[in-house]
Coordinates of N, CA and C and ligand atoms in Angstrom, one line a residue:
M857 N 0.9 -1.2 0.3 CA -0.1 0.0 -0.2 C 0.8 1.3 0.1
G858 N 0.3 2.4 -0.6 CA 1.2 3.5 -0.6 C 1.3 4.4 0.6
V859 N 1.9 5.7 0.5 CA 2.1 6.4 1.8 C 0.9 7.6 1.8
R860 N 0.1 7.7 2.8 CA -0.8 8.4 2.9 C -0.5 9.6 3.7
I861 N -0.8 10.9 3.2 CA -0.4 12.2 4.0 C -1.9 12.6 4.8
R862 N -1.6 12.9 6.2 CA -2.6 13.2 6.7 C -2.2 14.3 7.9
Q863 N -3.3 15.0 8.4 CA -2.8 16.0 9.4 C -2.3 15.2 10.7
L864 N -1.2 16.0 11.3 CA -0.5 15.4 12.5 C -1.4 15.8 13.8
G865 N -1.5 15.2 14.9 CA -2.4 15.2 16.0 C -1.7 14.8 17.1
S866 N -2.1 15.3 18.3 CA -1.9 15.0 19.7 C -1.5 13.3 20.0
D867 N -2.2 12.6 19.1 CA -2.1 11.1 19.4 C -0.6 10.9 18.7
D868 N -0.2 11.3 17.9 CA 0.9 11.1 17.3 C 2.2 11.3 18.2
Y869 N 2.2 12.3 19.0 CA 3.2 12.8 20.0 C 4.0 11.5 20.7
P870 N 3.5 10.6 21.3 CA 4.5 9.5 22.0 C 5.2 8.7 21.1
Y871 N 4.4 8.5 20.0 CA 5.4 7.5 18.9 C 6.7 8.6 18.2
V872 N 6.3 9.6 17.9 CA 7.1 10.6 17.4 C 8.5 10.8 18.5
I873 N 8.0 11.3 19.5 CA 9.1 11.5 20.6 C 10.1 10.4 21.0
S874 N 9.3 9.1 20.6 CA 10.1 8.0 21.1 C 11.0 7.5 20.0
V875 N 10.9 7.9 18.7 CA 12.0 7.7 17.4 C 12.9 8.9 17.2
V876 N 12.6 10.1 17.7 CA 12.9 11.2 16.9 C 14.5 11.3 17.1
D877 N 15.1 11.2 18.1 CA 16.7 11.1 18.4 C 17.1 9.9 17.4
Q878 N 16.6 8.8 17.5 CA 17.1 7.7 16.6 C 17.0 8.1 15.1
W879 N 16.0 8.7 14.7 CA 15.6 9.3 13.2 C 16.9 10.2 12.8
W880 N 17.3 11.1 13.7 CA 18.3 11.9 13.7 C 19.6 11.4 13.8
G881 N 19.8 10.2 13.7 CA 21.1 9.7 13.8 C 21.9 9.7 15.3
G882 N 20.9 9.8 16.2 CA 21.4 9.9 17.5 C 21.6 11.3 18.4
R883 N 21.3 12.3 17.5 CA 21.4 13.6 17.9 C 20.3 13.8 19.0
Q884 N 20.6 14.6 19.9 CA 19.4 15.0 21.0 C 18.7 15.9 20.3
M885 N 17.6 15.7 19.8 CA 16.5 16.5 19.1 C 14.9 16.6 20.1
A886 N 14.8 15.7 21.0 CA 13.4 15.6 21.3 C 13.0 16.8 22.3
D887 N 14.3 17.5 22.9 CA 13.9 18.6 23.4 C 13.6 19.9 22.9
M888 N 13.5 19.8 21.6 CA 13.2 20.9 20.4 C 11.7 20.6 20.1
L889 N 11.2 19.6 20.4 CA 9.6 19.0 19.9 C 8.7 18.7 21.3
P890 N 8.6 20.0 22.1 CA 7.9 19.9 23.1 C 6.0 19.4 22.6
R891 N 5.2 18.8 23.3 CA 3.9 18.2 23.0 C 3.1 19.5 22.4
L892 N 3.5 20.7 22.7 CA 2.8 22.0 22.2 C 2.5 21.9 20.8
F893 N 3.7 21.5 20.1 CA 3.6 21.4 18.5 C 2.4 20.7 18.0
F894 N 2.1 19.4 19.1 CA 1.1 18.4 18.3 C -0.3 18.9 18.7
Q895 N -0.4 20.1 19.6 CA -1.6 20.7 20.1 C -1.8 21.8 19.4
H896 N -1.0 22.8 19.3 CA -1.5 24.0 18.7 C -1.1 24.5 17.5
F897 N -0.5 23.5 16.7 CA 0.3 23.8 15.4 C -0.4 22.8 14.4
T898 N -1.4 22.0 14.8 CA -1.9 20.9 13.9 C -2.4 21.2 12.5
D899 N -3.0 22.2 12.6 CA -3.6 22.6 11.2 C -2.5 22.8 10.1
T900 N -1.4 22.9 10.2 CA -0.3 23.0 9.2 C 0.9 22.2 9.4
S901 N 0.5 20.9 10.2 CA 1.5 19.9 10.5 C 0.7 18.7 9.9
F902 N 1.8 17.7 9.3 CA 1.4 16.5 8.6 C 2.2 15.2 9.2
A903 N 1.5 14.4 9.0 CA 1.8 13.0 9.3 C 1.9 12.2 8.0
A904 N 2.9 11.2 7.5 CA 2.9 10.2 6.5 C 2.7 9.0 7.2
E905 N 1.6 8.4 6.5 CA 1.7 6.9 7.1 C 1.5 5.8 5.9
R906 N 2.2 4.6 6.5 CA 2.0 3.5 5.7 C 1.2 2.5 6.3
D907 N 0.0 1.8 5.8 CA -0.5 0.7 6.7 C -0.7 1.1 8.1
G908 N -1.3 2.2 8.2 CA -1.5 2.7 9.4 C -0.4 3.2 10.6
R909 N 0.9 3.2 10.0 CA 2.1 3.1 10.8 C 2.9 4.5 10.3
L910 N 3.0 5.4 11.3 CA 3.4 6.7 11.2 C 5.0 6.6 10.5
T911 N 5.1 7.2 9.2 CA 6.7 6.9 8.5 C 7.2 8.2 8.4
G912 N 6.5 9.4 8.9 CA 7.3 10.5 8.7 C 6.2 11.8 9.2
F913 N 6.9 12.7 9.5 CA 6.1 13.8 10.2 C 6.9 15.4 9.7
L914 N 5.8 16.2 9.8 CA 6.4 17.6 9.5 C 5.5 18.7 10.5
V915 N 6.5 19.2 11.2 CA 5.8 20.5 12.0 C 6.0 21.9 11.4
G916 N 5.0 22.5 11.4 CA 5.3 23.8 10.6 C 4.0 24.8 11.0
F917 N 4.3 26.1 10.7 CA 3.0 27.1 11.1 C 3.1 28.3 10.4
I918 N 2.2 28.8 10.5 CA 2.2 30.3 9.7 C 2.6 31.5 10.9
S919 N 3.6 32.1 10.4 CA 4.0 33.2 11.5 C 3.2 34.1 12.0
Q920 N 2.9 33.9 13.1 CA 2.1 35.1 13.8 C 2.7 36.5 13.6
S921 N 3.7 36.8 13.5 CA 4.5 38.1 13.5 C 4.3 38.7 12.1
R922 N 4.5 37.6 11.0 CA 4.8 37.9 9.7 C 3.7 37.1 8.9
P923 N 2.3 37.4 8.8 CA 1.4 36.3 8.5 C 1.7 36.1 7.0
E924 N 2.6 36.8 6.3 CA 2.6 36.2 4.9 C 3.9 35.1 4.8
E925 N 4.4 34.8 5.9 CA 5.6 33.8 5.9 C 5.2 32.7 6.6
A926 N 5.5 31.3 6.1 CA 5.4 30.0 7.0 C 6.7 29.7 7.5
Y927 N 6.8 28.7 8.4 CA 7.8 28.4 8.7 C 7.9 26.9 9.1
I928 N 8.9 26.2 8.7 CA 8.9 24.7 8.8 C 9.9 24.3 10.2
H929 N 9.4 24.1 11.2 CA 10.1 23.5 12.3 C 10.7 22.4 12.2
F930 N 10.4 21.4 12.1 CA 11.0 19.9 12.1 C 10.3 19.3 10.7
V931 N 11.1 18.2 10.4 CA 10.6 17.3 9.4 C 11.3 16.0 9.6
G932 N 10.8 15.0 9.7 CA 11.4 13.6 9.9 C 10.9 12.6 9.1
V933 N 11.8 11.6 8.6 CA 11.2 10.4 7.8 C 11.8 9.1 8.3
D934 N 11.2 8.2 8.8 CA 11.7 6.9 9.1 C 12.8 6.5 8.2
P935 N 13.9 6.2 8.8 CA 15.4 6.0 8.1 C 14.9 4.7 6.8
D936 N 13.8 3.8 7.2 CA 13.7 2.6 6.2 C 12.8 3.5 5.0
E937 N 12.1 4.5 5.2 CA 11.2 4.9 4.1 C 12.1 6.0 3.3
R938 N 13.5 6.5 3.8 CA 13.9 7.7 3.0 C 14.2 7.2 1.6
G939 N 14.1 8.4 0.8 CA 14.5 8.4 -0.6 C 13.3 8.3 -1.5
G940 N 12.0 8.0 -0.9 CA 11.0 7.3 -1.5 C 9.9 8.5 -1.9
G941 N 10.2 9.8 -1.7 CA 9.5 10.8 -1.8 C 8.4 11.4 -0.7
T942 N 8.8 10.7 0.5 CA 7.8 11.1 1.6 C 8.0 12.5 2.0
G943 N 9.5 12.8 2.2 CA 9.7 14.2 2.6 C 9.2 15.3 1.7
R944 N 9.4 14.8 0.3 CA 8.8 16.0 -0.6 C 7.3 15.9 -0.6
R945 N 6.6 15.0 -0.5 CA 5.2 15.1 -0.2 C 4.6 15.9 1.1
L946 N 5.4 15.7 2.3 CA 5.2 16.1 3.3 C 5.2 17.9 3.1
Y947 N 6.3 18.3 2.4 CA 6.7 19.4 2.0 C 5.4 19.9 1.3
E948 N 5.2 19.4 0.1 CA 4.2 19.9 -0.7 C 2.7 20.1 -0.1
A949 N 2.6 19.1 1.0 CA 1.2 19.5 1.7 C 1.4 20.6 2.3
F950 N 2.6 20.7 2.9 CA 2.7 22.2 3.9 C 2.6 23.5 2.8
F951 N 3.3 23.2 1.8 CA 3.1 24.6 0.9 C 1.7 24.9 0.4
Q952 N 1.1 23.7 0.4 CA -0.5 24.1 -0.2 C -1.2 24.6 0.9
A953 N -0.9 24.1 2.2 CA -1.7 24.8 3.4 C -1.0 26.1 3.5
A954 N -0.1 26.3 3.4 CA 0.4 27.7 3.7 C 0.1 28.8 2.5
R955 N 0.0 28.4 1.3 CA -0.7 29.2 0.3 C -2.1 29.4 0.4
A956 N -2.8 28.4 0.7 CA -4.3 28.8 1.1 C -4.4 29.7 2.4
R957 N -3.4 30.0 3.0 CA -3.4 30.8 4.2 C -3.1 32.5 3.9
G958 N -2.6 32.4 2.5 CA -1.9 33.8 2.1 C -0.5 34.1 2.1
C959 N 0.3 32.7 2.5 CA 1.5 33.0 2.7 C 2.3 33.1 1.3
V960 N 3.4 34.0 1.0 CA 4.2 33.9 -0.1 C 5.5 33.5 -0.2
L961 N 6.0 33.1 1.2 CA 7.3 32.5 1.3 C 7.4 31.3 2.5
V962 N 8.2 30.7 2.3 CA 8.4 29.5 3.6 C 9.8 29.7 3.9
R963 N 10.1 29.5 5.4 CA 11.6 29.5 6.0 C 11.8 28.2 6.5
A964 N 12.9 27.7 6.7 CA 13.4 26.6 7.6 C 14.8 26.8 7.7
V965 N 15.2 26.5 8.9 CA 16.7 26.4 9.6 C 17.2 25.3 10.0
T966 N 18.5 25.2 9.5 CA 18.9 23.5 9.5 C 20.5 23.9 10.1
S967 N 20.9 22.7 10.6 CA 22.4 22.7 10.9 C 23.5 22.7 9.8
P968 N 24.6 23.2 9.9 CA 25.2 23.0 8.6 C 25.9 21.6 8.5
V969 N 26.3 20.9 10.0 CA 26.5 19.5 9.8 C 25.5 18.4 9.2
N970 N 24.2 18.9 9.0 CA 23.4 18.0 8.4 C 23.2 18.2 7.0
R971 N 24.1 17.8 6.3 CA 24.2 17.8 4.8 C 23.1 17.3 4.1
G972 N 22.6 16.0 4.5 CA 21.4 15.5 3.9 C 20.2 16.5 3.9
S973 N 20.2 17.3 5.0 CA 18.8 18.3 5.2 C 19.1 19.4 4.0
I974 N 20.6 19.7 4.2 CA 20.8 20.9 3.1 C 20.4 20.8 1.8
E975 N 21.0 19.2 1.1 CA 20.5 18.8 -0.1 C 19.0 18.6 -0.3
F976 N 18.6 18.1 0.7 CA 17.0 18.1 0.5 C 16.3 19.3 0.4
H977 N 16.6 20.5 1.0 CA 15.9 21.7 1.0 C 16.2 22.3 -0.4
R978 N 17.4 22.0 -1.0 CA 17.8 22.6 -2.2 C 17.1 22.1 -3.4
R979 N 16.8 20.7 -3.3 CA 16.3 19.9 -4.1 C 14.5 20.4 -4.2
L980 N 14.2 21.1 -3.2 CA 13.0 21.3 -2.8 C 12.8 23.1 -3.0
G981 N 13.5 23.4 -3.8 CA 13.8 24.9 -4.2 C 14.0 25.8 -3.2
F982 N 14.5 25.4 -2.1 CA 15.0 26.4 -1.2 C 16.6 27.0 -1.3
E983 N 16.7 28.3 -1.0 CA 17.9 28.9 -1.1 C 18.5 29.3 0.2
P984 N 19.9 29.1 0.4 CA 20.4 29.6 1.4 C 20.6 31.1 1.7
E985 N 20.1 31.7 2.8 CA 20.4 33.1 2.7 C 21.8 33.4 3.1
T986 N 22.2 34.6 2.7 CA 23.6 35.0 2.9 C 23.9 35.3 4.5
G987 N 24.7 34.6 4.9 CA 25.1 34.9 6.5 C 26.1 35.6 6.4
D988 N 26.9 35.4 7.8 CA 28.0 36.2 8.3 C 29.2 35.3 8.1
A989 N 29.1 34.2 7.7 CA 30.3 33.0 7.5 C 29.6 31.9 6.7
E990 N 30.7 31.1 6.3 CA 30.6 30.0 5.5 C 30.9 28.5 6.2
V991 N 30.3 27.4 6.2 CA 30.9 26.2 6.6 C 30.7 25.3 5.4
D992 N 32.0 24.7 5.0 CA 32.0 23.7 3.8 C 31.1 24.3 2.7
G993 N 31.4 25.7 2.2 CA 30.8 26.2 1.2 C 29.2 26.8 1.4
V994 N 28.7 26.6 2.4 CA 27.5 26.8 2.7 C 27.3 28.1 3.6
P995 N 26.6 29.1 3.4 CA 26.4 30.5 4.1 C 25.8 29.9 5.3
V996 N 26.2 30.6 6.6 CA 25.6 30.3 7.7 C 25.7 31.6 8.8
F997 N 24.7 31.5 9.7 CA 24.4 32.4 10.5 C 25.3 31.9 11.8
S998 N 26.3 32.7 12.3 CA 26.9 31.9 13.4 C 26.3 32.4 14.5
D999 N 26.4 31.5 15.8 CA 26.0 31.5 17.2 C 24.4 32.0 16.9
Y1000 N 23.7 31.2 15.9 CA 22.4 31.7 15.5 C 21.5 31.6 16.8
D1001 N 21.5 30.7 17.8 CA 20.7 30.6 18.7 C 21.2 30.6 20.2
G1002 N 22.3 31.6 20.2 CA 23.1 32.0 21.2 C 24.0 30.9 22.2
R1003 N 23.8 29.9 21.4 CA 24.8 28.9 22.3 C 26.1 28.3 21.5
G1004 N 26.4 29.0 20.6 CA 27.6 28.7 19.8 C 27.4 28.2 18.6
G1005 N 26.0 27.5 18.1 CA 25.9 26.5 17.0 C 25.7 27.8 15.7
D1006 N 26.2 27.1 14.6 CA 25.9 27.8 13.2 C 24.5 27.2 12.8
R1007 N 23.9 28.1 11.8 CA 22.6 27.7 11.3 C 22.7 28.0 9.9
V1008 N 22.2 27.5 8.9 CA 21.7 27.6 7.6 C 20.5 28.3 7.6
R1009 N 20.1 29.4 7.1 CA 18.6 29.8 6.9 C 17.9 29.6 5.6
F1010 N 17.1 29.0 5.4 CA 16.5 28.5 4.1 C 15.7 29.2 3.6
V1011 N 15.0 29.7 2.7 CA 14.1 30.6 2.2 C 13.6 30.0 0.8
R1012 N 12.1 29.9 0.4 CA 11.6 29.7 -0.8 C 10.5 30.2 -0.8
S1013 N 10.3 30.9 -2.2 CA 9.2 31.5 -2.6 C 7.8 30.5 -2.7
L1014 N 6.7 31.0 -2.5 CA 5.7 29.9 -2.4 C 4.7 30.8 -3.7
R1015 N 5.1 31.6 -4.5 CA 4.6 32.3 -6.0 C 4.9 31.3 -6.8
D1016 N 5.7 30.6 -7.2 CA 5.8 29.4 -8.2 C 5.4 28.1 -7.7
S1017 N 5.9 27.0 -8.7 CA 5.2 25.9 -8.6 C 5.4 25.2 -7.1
Ligands
COA2520 C1 15.8 15.0 5.3 C2 14.7 14.0 5.0 C3 13.3 14.6 5.7 C4 14.5 13.7 3.7 O1 13.3 12.7 3.5 P1 13.0 11.9 2.3 O2 11.7 11.1 2.3 O3 14.1 10.8 2.2 O4 13.3 12.7 1.1 P2 12.6 12.6 -0.5 O5 12.7 11.0 -0.8 O6 11.2 13.1 -0.5 O7 13.4 13.6 -1.2 C5 13.3 14.6 -1.9 C6 14.4 15.1 -2.8 O8 15.6 15.5 -1.8 C7 16.6 14.9 -2.3 N1 17.3 14.2 -1.0 C8 16.7 13.8 0.3 N2 17.5 13.4 1.0 C9 18.9 13.8 0.6 C10 20.1 13.3 1.1 N3 20.2 12.9 2.2 N4 21.0 13.6 0.3 C11 20.8 14.3 -1.0 N5 19.6 14.3 -1.7 C12 18.7 14.2 -0.7 C13 16.0 13.4 -3.0 O9 17.1 13.1 -3.8 C14 15.1 13.9 -3.6 O10 15.5 14.7 -5.0 P3 14.2 14.7 -6.1 O11 13.0 14.6 -5.7 O12 14.9 16.0 -7.0 O13 14.9 13.6 -6.8 C15 15.1 12.8 6.0 O14 16.3 12.5 5.4 C16 15.2 13.1 7.4 O15 14.5 12.6 7.9 N6 16.4 13.1 7.9 C17 16.6 13.1 9.1 C18 16.0 14.3 9.9 C19 16.4 15.5 9.3 O16 17.6 15.9 9.1 N7 15.5 16.5 9.1 C20 15.6 17.8 8.4 C21 15.9 18.9 9.4 S1 14.6 19.4 10.7

Protein backbone atom coordinates (compact mmCIF):
# COMPACT_ATOMS: atom_id res chain seq x y z
CA MET A 1 0.00 0.00 0.00
CA GLY A 2 1.11 3.57 -0.61
CA VAL A 3 1.95 6.38 1.72
CA ARG A 4 -0.93 8.58 2.88
CA ILE A 5 -0.48 12.18 4.06
CA ARG A 6 -2.82 13.39 6.80
CA GLN A 7 -2.89 16.04 9.51
CA LEU A 8 -0.62 15.49 12.51
CA GLY A 9 -2.33 15.21 15.91
CA SER A 10 -1.69 14.94 19.62
CA ASP A 11 -2.08 11.14 19.45
CA ASP A 12 1.04 11.00 17.26
CA TYR A 13 3.22 12.59 19.93
CA PRO A 14 4.23 9.52 22.02
CA TYR A 15 5.47 7.62 18.97
CA VAL A 16 7.28 10.58 17.39
CA ILE A 17 9.06 11.55 20.60
CA SER A 18 10.16 7.93 21.11
CA VAL A 19 11.87 7.74 17.69
CA VAL A 20 13.00 11.29 16.98
CA ASP A 21 16.56 11.07 18.35
CA GLN A 22 17.10 7.77 16.56
CA TRP A 23 15.75 9.17 13.25
CA TRP A 24 18.29 12.01 13.60
CA GLY A 25 21.15 9.51 13.92
CA GLY A 26 21.45 9.82 17.72
CA ARG A 27 21.41 13.64 17.90
CA GLN A 28 19.47 14.99 20.88
CA MET A 29 16.43 16.47 19.15
CA ALA A 30 13.52 15.62 21.48
CA ASP A 31 14.00 18.76 23.60
CA MET A 32 13.18 20.87 20.55
CA LEU A 33 9.86 19.10 20.07
CA PRO A 34 7.58 19.67 23.07
CA ARG A 35 4.02 18.35 22.91
CA LEU A 36 2.66 21.86 22.35
CA PHE A 37 3.59 21.58 18.65
CA PHE A 38 1.21 18.61 18.39
CA GLN A 39 -1.58 20.60 20.05
CA HIS A 40 -1.36 24.17 18.78
CA PHE A 41 0.13 23.83 15.27
CA THR A 42 -1.77 20.86 13.86
CA ASP A 43 -3.59 22.75 11.07
CA THR A 44 -0.28 23.13 9.27
CA SER A 45 1.51 19.97 10.46
CA PHE A 46 1.37 16.64 8.67
CA ALA A 47 1.99 12.93 9.14
CA ALA A 48 2.87 10.34 6.53
CA GLU A 49 1.65 6.84 7.18
CA ARG A 50 1.86 3.46 5.53
CA ASP A 51 -0.55 0.72 6.61
CA GLY A 52 -1.50 2.82 9.63
CA ARG A 53 2.13 3.21 10.77
CA LEU A 54 3.62 6.70 11.00
CA THR A 55 6.55 6.90 8.58
CA GLY A 56 7.22 10.65 8.62
CA PHE A 57 6.08 13.94 10.09
CA LEU A 58 6.33 17.68 9.50
CA VAL A 59 5.74 20.37 12.11
CA GLY A 60 5.19 23.80 10.61
CA PHE A 61 3.19 26.96 11.18
CA ILE A 62 2.20 30.34 9.82
CA SER A 63 4.19 33.16 11.38
CA GLN A 64 2.01 35.04 13.83
CA SER A 65 4.23 38.14 13.48
CA ARG A 66 4.64 37.92 9.70
CA PRO A 67 1.38 36.45 8.36
CA GLU A 68 2.72 36.14 4.79
CA GLU A 69 5.51 33.84 5.98
CA ALA A 70 5.37 30.18 6.90
CA TYR A 71 7.98 28.26 8.87
CA ILE A 72 8.90 24.58 8.93
CA HIS A 73 10.23 23.69 12.36
CA PHE A 74 10.81 19.95 11.99
CA VAL A 75 10.63 17.26 9.34
CA GLY A 76 11.61 13.65 9.80
CA VAL A 77 11.18 10.47 7.77
CA ASP A 78 11.70 6.93 9.08
CA PRO A 79 15.20 5.85 7.93
CA ASP A 80 13.67 2.76 6.26
CA GLU A 81 11.42 5.01 4.15
CA ARG A 82 13.89 7.65 2.98
CA GLY A 83 14.54 8.38 -0.64
CA GLY A 84 10.98 7.47 -1.66
CA GLY A 85 9.47 10.94 -1.87
CA THR A 86 7.83 11.08 1.58
CA GLY A 87 9.73 14.22 2.64
CA ARG A 88 8.77 15.92 -0.62
CA ARG A 89 5.10 15.00 -0.18
CA LEU A 90 5.09 16.36 3.38
CA TYR A 91 6.62 19.64 2.16
CA GLU A 92 4.14 19.89 -0.71
CA ALA A 93 1.23 19.42 1.71
CA PHE A 94 2.67 22.21 3.84
CA PHE A 95 3.23 24.53 0.84
CA GLN A 96 -0.40 24.03 -0.17
CA ALA A 97 -1.68 24.74 3.36
CA ALA A 98 0.52 27.84 3.63
CA ARG A 99 -0.57 29.18 0.22
CA ALA A 100 -4.21 28.62 1.13
CA ARG A 101 -3.61 30.88 4.15
CA GLY A 102 -2.08 33.63 2.00
CA CYS A 103 1.62 32.98 2.60
CA VAL A 104 4.12 33.98 -0.08
CA LEU A 105 7.28 32.45 1.34
CA VAL A 106 8.42 29.62 3.56
CA ARG A 107 11.45 29.47 5.83
CA ALA A 108 13.37 26.62 7.44
CA VAL A 109 16.55 26.50 9.51
CA THR A 110 19.00 23.62 9.58
CA SER A 111 22.40 22.80 10.97
CA PRO A 112 25.44 22.95 8.65
CA VAL A 113 26.47 19.44 9.78
CA ASN A 114 23.21 18.09 8.38
CA ARG A 115 24.32 17.73 4.76
CA GLY A 116 21.33 15.53 3.91
CA SER A 117 18.93 18.22 5.11
CA ILE A 118 20.81 20.92 3.14
CA GLU A 119 20.61 18.88 -0.08
CA PHE A 120 16.98 18.00 0.57
CA HIS A 121 16.04 21.67 0.98
CA ARG A 122 17.91 22.65 -2.18
CA ARG A 123 16.06 19.95 -4.13
CA LEU A 124 12.79 21.34 -2.78
CA GLY A 125 13.61 24.79 -4.17
CA PHE A 126 15.01 26.49 -1.06
CA GLU A 127 17.97 28.90 -1.19
CA PRO A 128 20.31 29.58 1.73
CA GLU A 129 20.30 33.21 2.88
CA THR A 130 23.61 35.07 2.97
CA GLY A 131 24.99 34.83 6.50
CA ASP A 132 28.10 36.09 8.27
CA ALA A 133 30.28 33.00 7.65
CA GLU A 134 30.55 29.84 5.55
CA VAL A 135 30.83 26.17 6.54
CA ASP A 136 31.91 23.78 3.78
CA GLY A 137 30.80 26.30 1.17
CA VAL A 138 27.36 26.86 2.70
CA PRO A 139 26.48 30.32 4.11
CA VAL A 140 25.68 30.21 7.83
CA PHE A 141 24.60 32.52 10.63
CA SER A 142 27.06 32.03 13.51
CA ASP A 143 25.92 31.54 17.07
CA TYR A 144 22.37 31.67 15.77
CA ASP A 145 20.57 30.50 18.89
CA GLY A 146 23.11 31.97 21.29
CA ARG A 147 24.78 28.69 22.27
CA GLY A 148 27.62 28.74 19.78
CA GLY A 149 25.92 26.74 17.01
CA ASP A 150 25.90 27.89 13.37
CA ARG A 151 22.69 27.60 11.35
CA VAL A 152 21.74 27.66 7.69
CA ARG A 153 18.64 29.78 7.03
CA PHE A 154 16.66 28.59 4.02
CA VAL A 155 13.96 30.51 2.22
CA ARG A 156 11.66 29.54 -0.66
CA SER A 157 9.06 31.54 -2.52
CA LEU A 158 5.55 30.09 -2.63
CA ARG A 159 4.63 32.13 -5.70
CA ASP A 160 6.03 29.57 -8.17
CA SER A 161 5.08 25.88 -8.42
C1 LIG B 1 15.74 15.09 5.16
C2 LIG B 1 14.64 14.01 5.08
C3 LIG B 1 13.37 14.53 5.76
C4 LIG B 1 14.34 13.70 3.60
O1 LIG B 1 13.22 12.82 3.51
P1 LIG B 1 13.05 11.79 2.26
O2 LIG B 1 11.69 11.21 2.33
O3 LIG B 1 14.19 10.86 2.23
O4 LIG B 1 13.17 12.82 1.04
P2 LIG B 1 12.58 12.59 -0.46
O5 LIG B 1 12.72 11.14 -0.81
O6 LIG B 1 11.22 13.16 -0.54
O7 LIG B 1 13.60 13.46 -1.31
C5 LIG B 1 13.25 14.69 -1.91
C6 LIG B 1 14.45 15.17 -2.71
O8 LIG B 1 15.55 15.47 -1.84
C7 LIG B 1 16.68 14.68 -2.19
N1 LIG B 1 17.31 14.20 -0.94
C8 LIG B 1 16.67 13.74 0.17
N2 LIG B 1 17.56 13.37 1.10
C9 LIG B 1 18.80 13.59 0.55
C10 LIG B 1 20.12 13.38 1.02
N3 LIG B 1 20.36 12.88 2.25
N4 LIG B 1 21.15 13.70 0.20
C11 LIG B 1 20.91 14.21 -1.04
N5 LIG B 1 19.66 14.44 -1.55
C12 LIG B 1 18.63 14.12 -0.76
C13 LIG B 1 16.13 13.50 -2.96
O9 LIG B 1 17.10 12.99 -3.85
C14 LIG B 1 14.94 14.10 -3.67
O10 LIG B 1 15.33 14.79 -4.83
P3 LIG B 1 14.37 14.76 -6.15
O11 LIG B 1 12.94 14.63 -5.67
O12 LIG B 1 14.63 16.05 -6.81
O13 LIG B 1 14.81 13.56 -6.91
C15 LIG B 1 15.11 12.67 5.75
O14 LIG B 1 16.34 12.30 5.21
C16 LIG B 1 15.24 12.75 7.27
O15 LIG B 1 14.27 12.49 7.99
N6 LIG B 1 16.46 13.06 7.77
C17 LIG B 1 16.70 13.13 9.21
C18 LIG B 1 15.97 14.27 9.85
C19 LIG B 1 16.40 15.63 9.30
O16 LIG B 1 17.57 15.88 9.10
N7 LIG B 1 15.41 16.53 9.05
C20 LIG B 1 15.67 17.85 8.46
C21 LIG B 1 16.10 18.90 9.41
S1 LIG B 1 14.78 19.42 10.54
